[in-house]
Amino acid sequence: MKSIQEENIEYDKFVIGFAQKFQEMQRDYNNLSAENKNKFEKDIMTAFLMRGMMGVTEYLAQWK
């Protein structure tokens, strides 16, 4: 079992790594053409929408 301090260190490392990856993705996104930016945004919105629908479906399935 990890101590609270070890848990906090692990979490901090994760957040820092995540922020670095996010900044890298943002730089790459900024280098895309306007066409590819639009395509990417549509693809992301579709993915979030589908995930949301799956969540609602799973929630409603629990009521059966």
Coordinates of N, CA, C and O in Angstrom, one line a residue:
M1 N 0.8 -1.2 0.0 CA 0.0 0.0 0.0 C 0.9 1.2 0.0 O 1.9 1.3 0.7
K2 N 0.5 2.2 -0.9 CA 1.3 3.4 -1.0 C 0.9 4.4 0.1 O -0.2 4.5 0.4
S3 N 1.9 5.2 0.5 CA 1.6 6.3 1.4 C 0.9 7.4 0.7 O 0.9 7.5 -0.6
I4 N 0.3 8.3 1.4 CA -0.3 9.5 0.8 C 0.7 10.3 0.0 O 0.4 10.8 -1.1
Q5 N 1.9 10.5 0.5 CA 2.9 11.2 -0.2 C 3.3 10.5 -1.5 O 3.4 11.2 -2.5
E6 N 3.4 9.2 -1.5 CA 3.7 8.5 -2.7 C 2.6 8.6 -3.7 O 2.8 8.8 -4.9
E7 N 1.3 8.6 -3.2 CA 0.2 8.8 -4.1 C 0.2 10.2 -4.7 O -0.1 10.3 -5.9
N8 N 0.5 11.2 -3.9 CA 0.6 12.5 -4.4 C 1.7 12.7 -5.5 O 1.5 13.4 -6.5
I9 N 2.8 12.1 -5.2 CA 3.9 12.2 -6.2 C 3.5 11.5 -7.5 O 3.8 12.1 -8.6
E10 N 2.9 10.3 -7.4 CA 2.4 9.6 -8.6 C 1.4 10.5 -9.4 O 1.5 10.6 -10.6
Y11 N 0.5 11.1 -8.7 CA -0.5 11.9 -9.3 C 0.2 13.1 -10.0 O -0.2 13.5 -11.1
D12 N 1.1 13.8 -9.3 CA 1.7 15.0 -9.8 C 2.5 14.6 -11.1 O 2.5 15.4 -12.1
K13 N 3.2 13.5 -11.1 CA 3.9 13.0 -12.3 C 2.9 12.8 -13.5 O 3.2 13.2 -14.6
F14 N 1.8 12.2 -13.2 CA 0.8 12.0 -14.2 C 0.3 13.3 -14.8 O 0.2 13.4 -16.0
V15 N -0.1 14.2 -13.9 CA -0.6 15.5 -14.4 C 0.4 16.3 -15.2 O 0.1 16.8 -16.3
I16 N 1.7 16.3 -14.8 CA 2.7 17.0 -15.5 C 2.9 16.3 -16.9 O 3.0 17.0 -17.9
G17 N 3.0 15.0 -16.9 CA 3.1 14.3 -18.2 C 1.9 14.5 -19.1 O 2.1 14.7 -20.3
F18 N 0.7 14.5 -18.5 CA -0.5 14.8 -19.3 C -0.4 16.2 -19.9 O -0.7 16.4 -21.1
A19 N 0.0 17.2 -19.1 CA 0.0 18.6 -19.6 C 1.1 18.7 -20.7 O 0.8 19.4 -21.7
Q20 N 2.2 18.0 -20.6 CA 3.2 18.1 -21.6 C 2.7 17.5 -22.9 O 2.9 18.0 -24.0
K21 N 2.0 16.3 -22.8 CA 1.4 15.7 -24.0 C 0.4 16.6 -24.7 O 0.3 16.7 -25.9
F22 N -0.4 17.2 -23.8 CA -1.5 18.1 -24.3 C -0.9 19.3 -25.1 O -1.4 19.6 -26.1
Q23 N 0.2 19.8 -24.5 CA 0.8 21.0 -25.2 C 1.4 20.5 -26.5 O 1.3 21.2 -27.5
E24 N 2.0 19.3 -26.6 CA 2.5 18.8 -27.8 C 1.4 18.6 -28.9 O 1.5 19.0 -30.0
M25 N 0.3 18.1 -28.4 CA -0.9 17.9 -29.3 C -1.4 19.2 -29.8 O -1.8 19.4 -31.0
Q26 N -1.4 20.2 -28.9 CA -1.9 21.5 -29.3 C -1.0 22.2 -30.4 O -1.5 22.8 -31.3
R27 N 0.3 22.0 -30.2 CA 1.3 22.5 -31.2 C 1.0 21.8 -32.5 O 1.0 22.5 -33.6
D28 N 0.8 20.5 -32.5 CA 0.6 19.8 -33.8 C -0.7 20.2 -34.4 O -0.8 20.4 -35.6
Y29 N -1.7 20.4 -33.6 CA -3.0 20.8 -34.1 C -2.9 22.2 -34.7 O -3.5 22.4 -35.8
N30 N -2.2 23.1 -34.1 CA -2.0 24.4 -34.7 C -1.3 24.4 -36.0 O -1.4 25.4 -36.8
N31 N -0.5 23.4 -36.3 CA 0.2 23.3 -37.6 C -0.7 22.6 -38.7 O -0.3 22.6 -39.9
L32 N -1.9 22.2 -38.3 CA -2.8 21.6 -39.4 C -3.4 22.7 -40.3 O -3.5 23.8 -39.8
S33 N -3.7 22.3 -41.5 CA -4.5 23.2 -42.3 C -5.9 23.4 -41.8 O -6.3 22.6 -41.0
A34 N -6.5 24.5 -42.2 CA -7.9 24.8 -41.8 C -8.8 23.6 -42.1 O -9.7 23.3 -41.3
E35 N -8.6 23.0 -43.3 CA -9.4 21.8 -43.6 C -9.3 20.7 -42.6 O -10.3 20.1 -42.2
N36 N -8.0 20.4 -42.3 CA -7.8 19.3 -41.4 C -8.2 19.6 -40.0 O -8.6 18.7 -39.2
K37 N -8.1 20.9 -39.6 CA -8.6 21.3 -38.3 C -10.1 21.0 -38.2 O -10.6 20.5 -37.2
N38 N -10.8 21.4 -39.2 CA -12.3 21.2 -39.2 C -12.6 19.7 -39.2 O -13.5 19.3 -38.5
K39 N -11.9 18.9 -40.0 CA -12.1 17.5 -40.0 C -11.9 16.9 -38.6 O -12.7 16.1 -38.1
F40 N -10.8 17.3 -38.0 CA -10.5 16.8 -36.6 C -11.5 17.1 -35.6 O -12.0 16.3 -34.8
E41 N -12.0 18.4 -35.7 CA -13.0 18.8 -34.7 C -14.3 18.1 -34.9 O -14.9 17.7 -33.9
K42 N -14.7 17.8 -36.1 CA -15.9 17.0 -36.4 C -15.7 15.6 -35.9 O -16.6 15.0 -35.3
D43 N -14.5 15.0 -36.1 CA -14.3 13.6 -35.6 C -14.3 13.6 -34.1 O -14.9 12.6 -33.5
I44 N -13.7 14.5 -33.5 CA -13.8 14.6 -32.0 C -15.2 14.7 -31.5 O -15.6 14.0 -30.5
M45 N -15.9 15.6 -32.1 CA -17.3 15.8 -31.6 C -18.1 14.6 -31.8 O -18.9 14.2 -30.9
T46 N -17.9 13.9 -32.9 CA -18.6 12.6 -33.2 C -18.3 11.6 -32.1 O -19.1 10.9 -31.6
A47 N -17.0 11.5 -31.8 CA -16.5 10.5 -30.8 C -17.2 10.8 -29.4 O -17.6 9.9 -28.7
F48 N -17.2 12.1 -29.0 CA -17.8 12.5 -27.7 C -19.3 12.2 -27.7 O -19.8 11.8 -26.8
L49 N -19.9 12.5 -28.8 CA -21.4 12.3 -28.9 C -21.7 10.8 -28.8 O -22.6 10.4 -28.1
M50 N -20.9 10.0 -29.5 CA -21.1 8.6 -29.5 C -20.9 8.0 -28.1 O -21.7 7.2 -27.6
R51 N -19.9 8.5 -27.4 CA -19.6 8.1 -26.0 C -20.7 8.5 -25.1 O -21.1 7.7 -24.2
G52 N -21.2 9.7 -25.3 CA -22.3 10.2 -24.5 C -23.5 9.3 -24.7 O -24.3 9.0 -23.8
M53 N -23.8 8.9 -26.0 CA -25.0 8.1 -26.2 C -24.8 6.7 -25.6 O -25.8 6.2 -25.1
M54 N -23.6 6.2 -25.6 CA -23.4 4.9 -25.0 C -23.6 5.0 -23.5 O -24.1 4.1 -22.9
G55 N -23.1 6.1 -22.9 CA -23.4 6.2 -21.5 C -24.8 6.3 -21.1 O -25.3 5.7 -20.1
V56 N -25.6 7.0 -21.9 CA -27.0 7.1 -21.7 C -27.7 5.7 -21.9 O -28.5 5.3 -21.1
T57 N -27.3 5.0 -22.9 CA -27.8 3.7 -23.2 C -27.5 2.8 -22.0 O -28.4 2.0 -21.6
E58 N -26.3 2.8 -21.5 CA -25.9 1.9 -20.4 C -26.7 2.3 -19.2 O -27.2 1.4 -18.4
Y59 N -26.9 3.6 -18.9 CA -27.7 4.1 -17.8 C -29.1 3.6 -17.9 O -29.7 3.0 -16.9
L60 N -29.7 3.7 -19.1 CA -31.1 3.3 -19.2 C -31.2 1.8 -19.1 O -32.3 1.2 -18.7
A61 N -30.2 1.0 -19.6 CA -30.3 -0.4 -19.5 C -30.3 -0.9 -18.1 O -30.8 -2.0 -17.8
Q62 N -29.8 -0.1 -17.1 CA -29.8 -0.5 -15.7 C -31.2 -0.5 -15.2 O -31.5 -1.1 -14.2
W63 N -32.1 0.2 -15.8 CA -33.5 0.4 -15.3 C -34.4 -0.8 -15.7 O -35.5 -0.8 -15.4
K64 N -33.9 -1.6 -16.6 CA -34.7 -2.7 -17.1 C -34.9 -3.8 -16.1 O -34.1 -4.1 -15.2

